[in-house]
Amino acid sequence: MTEKQKKLKDIELSVLDLVSVLKDHDASYSFQHSLELAQNVEKLGYKRYWFAEHHNSPSIASSATSLLIGYVAQGTKTIRVGSGGIMLPNHVPLVIAEQFGTLDALYPDRIDLGLGRAPGTDPITAQALRRNLQSSGEDFPENVLELQRYLSNNPDGHVHAYPGEGSNVPLYLLGSSLFSARLAGMLGLPYAFASHFAPTYLMEALRMYRESFQPSEQLKEPYTIACVNVIAADTNEEARKMSTSLYLHFLNIVRNTKNKLLPPVDDMENYWSESEKNMVMQSLYYSFIGDQETIEHDLGAFVERTGVDEIMAVSHIYDPASRIRSYEILASAVKE
C-alpha cells in the first residue's frame, strides 16, 4: 500500500519531449512536429510539455532547451511549458534565472523550471560545456538555492536577475537516483523521477522524498511525477512494432553508437544479442506498450503502486502522426 492511494483517473498527464531526430530528416523537421504535438496535447488537456537538455547526440535536438520552451510556448495558449530538465551544473545559476525570468515575462504563469544535476552528456562533452568535472554535482544544492534566490524577491542581494527577480518561476527537482529525492523533500519542491530509463530506485526515491518533505512557500504537500515510456496504438500488435524504434534507440546507447531515431522493424531478434536485449529491457522496465485497454490496465496498476500525482510520458515513436495518436489513446485511457 502506498502512502497515498491513487487511481489512474486521479492523475495529471504531461509530456517529456527529447525532440528525436529521425533518420532521413533534420532537426527542423523535429521542431515542427514537437510544436504540432504540443498543440494537440494542449487540446487533450495535458498539463505540461517539457524538454530535456542533452548534448552531443545526433538523435536528440533539445540541447538549446530554453529556446525550444519559448518556441512551443509561443505556439500554444494554456499548457505549461518547461525543462525536464535544465542540467544545472552545465550553467551559471544567474544566466538560467535570467532566461527563465524572460520566458515567464513573455508567457506568464506557464513556465516550469525542472533541474537536474547530471551533465546530460558524456564526460568529454561535459568538459566542452565548461562544467566543473571535479564537483560531481556536489554543489548542486547550493546552485539550486542560489537560483531560487535570484527568482524570488531579493532586496538584500548584490546581484539581481533582471528579468527574473520576483517571478517565482516554480522549480522542480529531477532525479534518476536518490540524491535529489531527499533534497527536493527538504526544500519543499516537487519531485520528478526519470523511471523511463532508470527504473531501479523509483520506489525508494519516492519513499525518501515523501518522508523528508518539508512544506515551503511553493508547495504545501509532496508532489511527485514519474516519467515513463508510453507507446499506444489502436492494436497491441501495432504498438509492439512501433516500440522497436525505442528499443533500437536504447540499443545504440548500450553499444555507444550514435544514430538518429530509426523506423520500426518487424523483428528485434535480428538486431540484438540476448545480453543486449536484457540490458535494454532492464532500462525500459517502466514502459507501457499496447492498445487503450492494455495501457489503462498496466498504467493504472503502476499509479496505484506508486501513488504518483502525475505521469509524464515520453514516446520514441518514429512517425509523427502515430506519436500524436499515441498521446490521444493515453488521454482516453486516463479519462475512462
mmCIF file of C-alpha atoms in Angstrom:
data_model
loop_
_atom_site.group_PDB
_atom_site.id
_atom_site.type_symbol
_atom_site.label_atom_id
_atom_site.label_comp_id
_atom_site.label_asym_id
_atom_site.label_seq_id
_atom_site.Cartn_x
_atom_site.Cartn_y
_atom_site.Cartn_z
ATOM 1 C CA MET A 1 0.000 0.000 0.000
ATOM 2 C CA THR A 2 1.400 3.397 -0.970
ATOM 3 C CA GLU A 3 1.231 6.418 1.287
ATOM 4 C CA LYS A 4 -1.436 7.967 -0.909
ATOM 5 C CA GLN A 5 -3.519 5.507 -2.921
ATOM 6 C CA LYS A 6 -4.497 6.860 -6.321
ATOM 7 C CA LYS A 7 -6.386 5.691 -9.365
ATOM 8 C CA LEU A 8 -5.455 6.420 -12.961
ATOM 9 C CA LYS A 9 -8.320 8.914 -13.299
ATOM 10 C CA ASP A 10 -6.874 10.948 -10.412
ATOM 11 C CA ILE A 11 -3.575 11.830 -12.036
ATOM 12 C CA GLU A 12 -2.375 14.610 -14.317
ATOM 13 C CA LEU A 13 -0.854 13.821 -17.708
ATOM 14 C CA SER A 14 2.170 15.541 -19.214
ATOM 15 C CA VAL A 15 4.728 15.112 -21.990
ATOM 16 C CA LEU A 16 8.515 14.868 -21.961
ATOM 17 C CA ASP A 17 9.919 15.586 -25.413
ATOM 18 C CA LEU A 18 13.515 14.692 -26.253
ATOM 19 C CA VAL A 19 12.939 16.046 -29.770
ATOM 20 C CA SER A 20 14.082 12.890 -31.530
ATOM 21 C CA VAL A 21 15.807 13.465 -34.857
ATOM 22 C CA LEU A 22 14.527 10.905 -37.351
ATOM 23 C CA LYS A 23 16.542 9.010 -39.927
ATOM 24 C CA ASP A 24 16.479 10.885 -43.256
ATOM 25 C CA HIS A 25 15.241 14.083 -41.553
ATOM 26 C CA ASP A 26 16.870 17.057 -39.853
ATOM 27 C CA ALA A 27 16.279 18.904 -36.578
ATOM 28 C CA SER A 28 13.982 21.441 -38.252
ATOM 29 C CA TYR A 29 11.548 18.639 -39.070
ATOM 30 C CA SER A 30 11.601 17.514 -35.425
ATOM 31 C CA PHE A 31 10.988 21.046 -34.104
ATOM 32 C CA GLN A 32 7.931 21.479 -36.332
ATOM 33 C CA HIS A 33 6.438 18.206 -35.142
ATOM 34 C CA SER A 34 7.197 18.991 -31.486
ATOM 35 C CA LEU A 35 5.078 22.123 -31.828
ATOM 36 C CA GLU A 36 2.359 20.137 -33.569
ATOM 37 C CA LEU A 37 2.351 17.576 -30.769
ATOM 38 C CA ALA A 38 2.233 20.284 -28.103
ATOM 39 C CA GLN A 39 -0.762 21.916 -29.793
ATOM 40 C CA ASN A 40 -2.559 18.576 -29.926
ATOM 41 C CA VAL A 41 -1.922 17.534 -26.324
ATOM 42 C CA GLU A 42 -2.969 21.001 -25.157
ATOM 43 C CA LYS A 43 -6.400 20.318 -26.685
ATOM 44 C CA LEU A 44 -6.438 16.934 -24.942
ATOM 45 C CA GLY A 45 -5.946 18.541 -21.522
ATOM 46 C CA TYR A 46 -2.322 17.632 -20.836
ATOM 47 C CA LYS A 47 -0.886 19.703 -18.000
ATOM 48 C CA ARG A 48 2.659 20.436 -19.181
ATOM 49 C CA TYR A 49 5.130 19.931 -22.006
ATOM 50 C CA TRP A 50 8.789 19.607 -21.024
ATOM 51 C CA PHE A 51 12.041 19.431 -22.952
ATOM 52 C CA ALA A 52 15.107 17.535 -21.741
ATOM 53 C CA GLU A 53 18.592 19.001 -22.081
ATOM 54 C CA HIS A 54 21.001 16.637 -23.869
ATOM 55 C CA HIS A 55 24.227 17.266 -25.748
ATOM 56 C CA ASN A 56 26.380 15.576 -28.413
ATOM 57 C CA SER A 57 23.670 13.174 -29.528
ATOM 58 C CA PRO A 58 22.600 13.137 -33.188
ATOM 59 C CA SER A 59 19.255 11.614 -32.219
ATOM 60 C CA ILE A 60 18.245 14.354 -29.744
ATOM 61 C CA ALA A 61 17.767 18.017 -30.710
ATOM 62 C CA SER A 62 16.783 19.512 -27.338
ATOM 63 C CA SER A 63 20.205 20.926 -26.431
ATOM 64 C CA ALA A 64 19.087 24.590 -26.522
ATOM 65 C CA THR A 65 16.271 23.866 -24.080
ATOM 66 C CA SER A 66 15.275 27.434 -23.242
ATOM 67 C CA LEU A 67 14.856 28.331 -26.922
ATOM 68 C CA LEU A 68 12.545 25.375 -27.509
ATOM 69 C CA ILE A 69 10.459 26.293 -24.477
ATOM 70 C CA GLY A 70 9.907 29.754 -25.954
ATOM 71 C CA TYR A 71 9.127 28.292 -29.378
ATOM 72 C CA VAL A 72 6.414 25.979 -28.048
ATOM 73 C CA ALA A 73 5.033 28.484 -25.550
ATOM 74 C CA GLN A 74 4.608 30.966 -28.414
ATOM 75 C CA GLY A 75 2.701 28.375 -30.450
ATOM 76 C CA THR A 76 0.345 27.290 -27.647
ATOM 77 C CA LYS A 77 -2.045 29.071 -25.302
ATOM 78 C CA THR A 78 -2.596 27.312 -21.974
ATOM 79 C CA ILE A 79 -0.316 24.304 -21.497
ATOM 80 C CA ARG A 80 2.625 24.776 -19.141
ATOM 81 C CA VAL A 81 5.989 24.554 -20.903
ATOM 82 C CA GLY A 82 9.309 23.885 -19.222
ATOM 83 C CA SER A 83 12.509 21.949 -18.783
ATOM 84 C CA GLY A 84 12.801 18.345 -17.812
ATOM 85 C CA GLY A 85 15.342 19.438 -17.147
ATOM 86 C CA ILE A 86 17.972 22.090 -17.250
ATOM 87 C CA MET A 87 21.195 20.324 -16.209
ATOM 88 C CA LEU A 88 22.219 22.962 -13.713
ATOM 89 C CA PRO A 89 25.914 22.025 -13.376
ATOM 90 C CA ASN A 90 26.318 22.984 -17.044
ATOM 91 C CA HIS A 91 25.142 26.537 -16.381
ATOM 92 C CA VAL A 92 25.640 29.593 -14.213
ATOM 93 C CA PRO A 93 22.535 29.983 -12.000
ATOM 94 C CA LEU A 94 22.232 33.709 -12.776
ATOM 95 C CA VAL A 95 22.006 33.045 -16.524
ATOM 96 C CA ILE A 96 19.290 30.429 -16.014
ATOM 97 C CA ALA A 97 17.382 32.837 -13.770
ATOM 98 C CA GLU A 98 17.555 35.500 -16.480
ATOM 99 C CA GLN A 99 16.498 33.085 -19.225
ATOM 100 C CA PHE A 100 13.524 31.703 -17.318
ATOM 101 C CA GLY A 101 12.651 35.135 -15.954
ATOM 102 C CA THR A 102 12.467 36.287 -19.564
ATOM 103 C CA LEU A 103 10.311 33.310 -20.527
ATOM 104 C CA ASP A 104 7.991 33.975 -17.594
ATOM 105 C CA ALA A 105 7.655 37.641 -18.588
ATOM 106 C CA LEU A 106 6.721 36.579 -22.114
ATOM 107 C CA TYR A 107 4.389 33.727 -21.081
ATOM 108 C CA PRO A 108 3.196 34.498 -17.512
ATOM 109 C CA ASP A 109 2.282 31.586 -15.227
ATOM 110 C CA ARG A 110 3.080 28.988 -17.908
ATOM 111 C CA ILE A 111 6.792 28.293 -17.413
ATOM 112 C CA ASP A 112 8.303 25.447 -15.333
ATOM 113 C CA LEU A 113 11.965 25.097 -14.393
ATOM 114 C CA GLY A 114 12.915 21.465 -13.830
ATOM 115 C CA LEU A 115 16.507 20.983 -12.656
ATOM 116 C CA GLY A 116 18.868 18.037 -12.869
ATOM 117 C CA ARG A 117 22.417 17.566 -11.611
ATOM 118 C CA ALA A 118 23.785 15.295 -14.357
ATOM 119 C CA PRO A 119 25.649 16.690 -17.375
ATOM 120 C CA GLY A 120 23.196 15.234 -19.871
ATOM 121 C CA THR A 121 26.089 14.023 -21.972
ATOM 122 C CA ASP A 122 29.450 12.240 -21.972
ATOM 123 C CA PRO A 123 32.471 13.449 -19.915
ATOM 124 C CA ILE A 124 34.328 14.957 -22.889
ATOM 125 C CA THR A 125 31.297 16.984 -23.940
ATOM 126 C CA ALA A 126 30.718 17.991 -20.326
ATOM 127 C CA GLN A 127 34.200 19.466 -20.308
ATOM 128 C CA ALA A 128 33.450 21.305 -23.553
ATOM 129 C CA LEU A 129 30.457 22.809 -21.745
ATOM 130 C CA ARG A 130 32.956 24.145 -19.181
ATOM 131 C CA ARG A 131 31.374 22.009 -16.487
ATOM 132 C CA ASN A 132 33.360 21.568 -13.280
ATOM 133 C CA LEU A 133 34.095 17.870 -13.576
ATOM 134 C CA GLN A 134 35.577 17.723 -10.089
ATOM 135 C CA SER A 135 32.340 18.608 -8.333
ATOM 136 C CA SER A 136 30.343 15.503 -9.394
ATOM 137 C CA GLY A 137 27.234 17.559 -8.686
ATOM 138 C CA GLU A 138 28.180 18.098 -5.056
ATOM 139 C CA ASP A 139 27.476 21.835 -5.344
ATOM 140 C CA PHE A 140 24.047 21.181 -6.850
ATOM 141 C CA PRO A 141 22.148 22.050 -3.619
ATOM 142 C CA GLU A 142 23.975 25.385 -3.342
ATOM 143 C CA ASN A 143 23.291 26.158 -7.005
ATOM 144 C CA VAL A 144 19.585 25.378 -6.570
ATOM 145 C CA LEU A 145 19.382 27.732 -3.595
ATOM 146 C CA GLU A 146 21.265 30.447 -5.494
ATOM 147 C CA LEU A 147 18.899 30.121 -8.431
ATOM 148 C CA GLN A 148 15.918 30.190 -6.089
ATOM 149 C CA ARG A 149 17.179 33.452 -4.573
ATOM 150 C CA TYR A 150 17.514 35.088 -7.973
ATOM 151 C CA LEU A 151 13.921 34.167 -8.861
ATOM 152 C CA SER A 152 12.450 35.328 -5.544
ATOM 153 C CA ASN A 153 12.147 38.796 -4.051
ATOM 154 C CA ASN A 154 15.796 39.501 -3.312
ATOM 155 C CA PRO A 155 16.086 43.031 -1.838
ATOM 156 C CA ASP A 156 19.350 42.344 0.000
ATOM 157 C CA GLY A 157 21.178 40.740 -2.907
ATOM 158 C CA HIS A 158 24.104 42.466 -4.558
ATOM 159 C CA VAL A 159 23.384 40.667 -7.836
ATOM 160 C CA HIS A 160 19.895 40.612 -9.331
ATOM 161 C CA ALA A 161 18.273 38.698 -12.188
ATOM 162 C CA TYR A 162 16.543 41.188 -14.482
ATOM 163 C CA PRO A 163 14.114 39.911 -15.640
ATOM 164 C CA GLY A 164 13.526 37.084 -13.217
ATOM 165 C CA GLU A 165 13.596 38.584 -9.752
ATOM 166 C CA GLY A 166 10.234 38.203 -8.075
ATOM 167 C CA SER A 167 8.904 35.929 -10.811
ATOM 168 C CA ASN A 168 8.980 32.857 -8.562
ATOM 169 C CA VAL A 169 9.121 30.541 -11.559
ATOM 170 C CA PRO A 170 8.273 27.157 -9.975
ATOM 171 C CA LEU A 171 11.237 24.830 -9.519
ATOM 172 C CA TYR A 172 11.111 21.038 -9.843
ATOM 173 C CA LEU A 173 13.941 18.705 -8.934
ATOM 174 C CA LEU A 174 14.630 15.746 -11.208
ATOM 175 C CA GLY A 175 16.341 12.519 -10.283
ATOM 176 C CA SER A 176 17.353 9.095 -11.517
ATOM 177 C CA SER A 177 18.895 8.013 -8.198
ATOM 178 C CA LEU A 178 18.324 9.013 -4.574
ATOM 179 C CA PHE A 179 20.352 12.222 -4.299
ATOM 180 C CA SER A 180 17.695 14.708 -5.406
ATOM 181 C CA ALA A 181 14.826 12.900 -3.665
ATOM 182 C CA ARG A 182 15.897 13.953 -0.190
ATOM 183 C CA LEU A 183 16.927 17.417 -1.373
ATOM 184 C CA ALA A 184 13.562 18.021 -3.044
ATOM 185 C CA GLY A 185 11.811 16.941 0.146
ATOM 186 C CA MET A 186 13.933 19.170 2.380
ATOM 187 C CA LEU A 187 13.402 22.179 0.107
ATOM 188 C CA GLY A 188 9.686 21.530 -0.306
ATOM 189 C CA LEU A 189 9.857 21.252 -4.094
ATOM 190 C CA PRO A 190 8.013 18.928 -6.488
ATOM 191 C CA TYR A 191 9.996 15.839 -7.459
ATOM 192 C CA ALA A 192 10.154 14.089 -10.845
ATOM 193 C CA PHE A 193 11.810 10.693 -11.272
ATOM 194 C CA ALA A 194 13.309 9.502 -14.568
ATOM 195 C CA SER A 195 11.890 5.988 -14.447
ATOM 196 C CA HIS A 196 11.724 5.933 -18.253
ATOM 197 C CA PHE A 197 15.413 4.971 -18.326
ATOM 198 C CA ALA A 198 16.453 4.434 -14.681
ATOM 199 C CA PRO A 199 13.798 2.250 -13.022
ATOM 200 C CA THR A 200 15.871 0.780 -10.194
ATOM 201 C CA TYR A 201 15.412 3.385 -7.465
ATOM 202 C CA LEU A 202 11.929 4.665 -8.272
ATOM 203 C CA MET A 203 10.086 3.289 -5.250
ATOM 204 C CA GLU A 204 12.865 4.085 -2.780
ATOM 205 C CA ALA A 205 13.229 7.608 -4.153
ATOM 206 C CA LEU A 206 9.501 8.273 -3.815
ATOM 207 C CA ARG A 207 9.555 6.992 -0.233
ATOM 208 C CA MET A 208 12.607 9.076 0.661
ATOM 209 C CA TYR A 209 11.079 12.206 -0.860
ATOM 210 C CA ARG A 210 7.790 11.829 0.980
ATOM 211 C CA GLU A 211 9.456 11.065 4.308
ATOM 212 C CA SER A 212 11.797 14.061 4.102
ATOM 213 C CA PHE A 213 9.240 16.546 2.761
ATOM 214 C CA GLN A 214 9.026 19.937 4.465
ATOM 215 C CA PRO A 215 6.299 22.381 3.360
ATOM 216 C CA SER A 216 7.524 25.501 1.559
ATOM 217 C CA GLU A 217 6.106 28.661 0.028
ATOM 218 C CA GLN A 218 5.912 26.875 -3.319
ATOM 219 C CA LEU A 219 4.437 23.577 -2.110
ATOM 220 C CA LYS A 220 2.472 22.534 0.978
ATOM 221 C CA GLU A 221 2.306 18.785 0.304
ATOM 222 C CA PRO A 222 4.560 16.361 -1.596
ATOM 223 C CA TYR A 223 4.045 16.283 -5.341
ATOM 224 C CA THR A 224 5.528 13.500 -7.444
ATOM 225 C CA ILE A 225 5.934 12.971 -11.169
ATOM 226 C CA ALA A 226 7.008 9.704 -12.769
ATOM 227 C CA CYS A 227 8.351 9.819 -16.291
ATOM 228 C CA VAL A 228 7.610 6.602 -18.192
ATOM 229 C CA ASN A 229 7.701 5.356 -21.762
ATOM 230 C CA VAL A 230 4.297 5.119 -23.412
ATOM 231 C CA ILE A 231 3.668 3.740 -26.892
ATOM 232 C CA ALA A 232 -0.044 3.359 -27.555
ATOM 233 C CA ALA A 233 -1.798 2.344 -30.760
ATOM 234 C CA ASP A 234 -5.144 1.040 -31.888
ATOM 235 C CA THR A 235 -3.915 -2.550 -31.574
ATOM 236 C CA ASN A 236 -1.338 -4.280 -29.396
ATOM 237 C CA GLU A 237 0.407 -5.579 -32.494
ATOM 238 C CA GLU A 238 0.802 -2.101 -33.964
ATOM 239 C CA ALA A 239 2.113 -0.740 -30.655
ATOM 240 C CA ARG A 240 4.647 -3.550 -30.333
ATOM 241 C CA LYS A 241 6.019 -2.836 -33.793
ATOM 242 C CA MET A 242 6.197 0.910 -33.107
ATOM 243 C CA SER A 243 8.120 0.177 -29.913
ATOM 244 C CA THR A 244 11.055 -1.256 -31.857
ATOM 245 C CA SER A 245 12.223 2.305 -32.581
ATOM 246 C CA LEU A 246 12.500 2.774 -28.821
ATOM 247 C CA TYR A 247 14.420 -0.484 -28.454
ATOM 248 C CA LEU A 248 16.798 0.443 -31.269
ATOM 249 C CA HIS A 249 17.391 3.822 -29.647
ATOM 250 C CA PHE A 250 18.421 2.225 -26.360
ATOM 251 C CA LEU A 251 20.428 -0.436 -28.169
ATOM 252 C CA ASN A 252 22.504 2.401 -29.611
ATOM 253 C CA ILE A 253 23.074 3.648 -26.059
ATOM 254 C CA VAL A 254 24.190 0.184 -24.932
ATOM 255 C CA ARG A 255 26.579 -0.059 -27.869
ATOM 256 C CA ASN A 256 27.704 3.572 -27.549
ATOM 257 C CA THR A 257 26.845 4.171 -31.189
ATOM 258 C CA LYS A 258 25.415 7.432 -32.456
ATOM 259 C CA ASN A 259 22.444 7.151 -34.788
ATOM 260 C CA LYS A 260 19.280 9.079 -35.403
ATOM 261 C CA LEU A 261 15.963 7.534 -34.380
ATOM 262 C CA LEU A 262 15.308 4.589 -36.689
ATOM 263 C CA PRO A 263 11.998 3.448 -38.164
ATOM 264 C CA PRO A 264 10.340 0.380 -36.646
ATOM 265 C CA VAL A 265 11.377 -3.111 -37.684
ATOM 266 C CA ASP A 266 9.484 -6.396 -37.841
ATOM 267 C CA ASP A 267 11.691 -8.440 -35.513
ATOM 268 C CA MET A 268 14.178 -7.132 -32.948
ATOM 269 C CA GLU A 269 15.791 -10.556 -32.610
ATOM 270 C CA ASN A 270 17.724 -9.808 -35.782
ATOM 271 C CA TYR A 271 19.320 -6.767 -34.171
ATOM 272 C CA TRP A 272 20.383 -7.550 -30.618
ATOM 273 C CA SER A 273 22.102 -10.295 -28.672
ATOM 274 C CA GLU A 274 20.476 -11.841 -25.613
ATOM 275 C CA SER A 275 22.691 -9.840 -23.254
ATOM 276 C CA GLU A 276 21.958 -6.608 -25.123
ATOM 277 C CA LYS A 277 18.244 -7.379 -25.019
ATOM 278 C CA ASN A 278 18.415 -7.873 -21.257
ATOM 279 C CA MET A 279 20.210 -4.556 -20.740
ATOM 280 C CA VAL A 280 17.727 -2.663 -22.892
ATOM 281 C CA MET A 281 14.674 -4.246 -21.290
ATOM 282 C CA GLN A 282 16.034 -3.592 -17.806
ATOM 283 C CA SER A 283 16.392 0.120 -18.584
ATOM 284 C CA LEU A 284 12.907 0.201 -20.121
ATOM 285 C CA TYR A 285 11.170 -1.662 -17.289
ATOM 286 C CA TYR A 286 8.594 1.099 -16.896
ATOM 287 C CA SER A 287 7.365 1.087 -20.475
ATOM 288 C CA PHE A 288 3.666 0.859 -21.273
ATOM 289 C CA ILE A 289 3.025 -0.504 -24.749
ATOM 290 C CA GLY A 290 -0.286 -1.563 -26.249
ATOM 291 C CA ASP A 291 -3.814 -0.565 -27.118
ATOM 292 C CA GLN A 292 -6.036 1.589 -24.909
ATOM 293 C CA GLU A 293 -7.251 -1.310 -22.773
ATOM 294 C CA THR A 294 -3.697 -2.527 -22.155
ATOM 295 C CA ILE A 295 -2.427 0.961 -21.306
ATOM 296 C CA GLU A 296 -5.346 1.575 -18.973
ATOM 297 C CA HIS A 297 -4.747 -1.690 -17.093
ATOM 298 C CA ASP A 298 -0.953 -1.562 -16.861
ATOM 299 C CA LEU A 299 -0.562 2.142 -16.196
ATOM 300 C CA GLY A 300 -3.419 2.025 -13.714
ATOM 301 C CA ALA A 301 -1.579 -0.643 -11.724
ATOM 302 C CA PHE A 302 1.574 1.495 -11.817
ATOM 303 C CA VAL A 303 -0.267 4.540 -10.447
ATOM 304 C CA GLU A 304 -1.865 2.513 -7.658
ATOM 305 C CA ARG A 305 1.516 1.044 -6.717
ATOM 306 C CA THR A 306 3.489 4.289 -6.761
ATOM 307 C CA GLY A 307 0.885 6.850 -5.725
ATOM 308 C CA VAL A 308 2.361 9.438 -8.063
ATOM 309 C CA ASP A 309 0.446 12.618 -8.769
ATOM 310 C CA GLU A 310 1.410 12.920 -12.401
ATOM 311 C CA ILE A 311 2.508 10.746 -15.306
ATOM 312 C CA MET A 312 4.934 12.344 -17.744
ATOM 313 C CA ALA A 313 5.015 10.265 -20.904
ATOM 314 C CA VAL A 314 7.930 10.094 -23.318
ATOM 315 C CA SER A 315 7.356 8.379 -26.654
ATOM 316 C CA HIS A 316 10.154 7.439 -29.037
ATOM 317 C CA ILE A 317 7.799 6.926 -31.972
ATOM 318 C CA TYR A 318 9.139 7.348 -35.487
ATOM 319 C CA ASP A 319 6.030 8.539 -37.313
ATOM 320 C CA PRO A 320 4.789 11.961 -36.076
ATOM 321 C CA ALA A 321 1.136 11.130 -36.751
ATOM 322 C CA SER A 322 1.449 7.870 -34.811
ATOM 323 C CA ARG A 323 3.031 9.778 -31.924
ATOM 324 C CA ILE A 324 0.070 12.148 -31.769
ATOM 325 C CA ARG A 325 -2.296 9.177 -31.891
ATOM 326 C CA SER A 326 -0.407 7.547 -29.014
ATOM 327 C CA TYR A 327 -0.994 10.565 -26.790
ATOM 328 C CA GLU A 328 -4.667 10.616 -27.806
ATOM 329 C CA ILE A 329 -5.052 6.988 -26.726
ATOM 330 C CA LEU A 330 -3.196 7.670 -23.469
ATOM 331 C CA ALA A 331 -5.539 10.560 -22.677
ATOM 332 C CA SER A 332 -8.563 8.361 -23.373
ATOM 333 C CA ALA A 333 -7.154 5.606 -21.149
ATOM 334 C CA VAL A 334 -6.823 8.017 -18.229
ATOM 335 C CA LYS A 335 -10.266 9.570 -18.705
ATOM 336 C CA GLU A 336 -12.142 6.223 -18.837
#
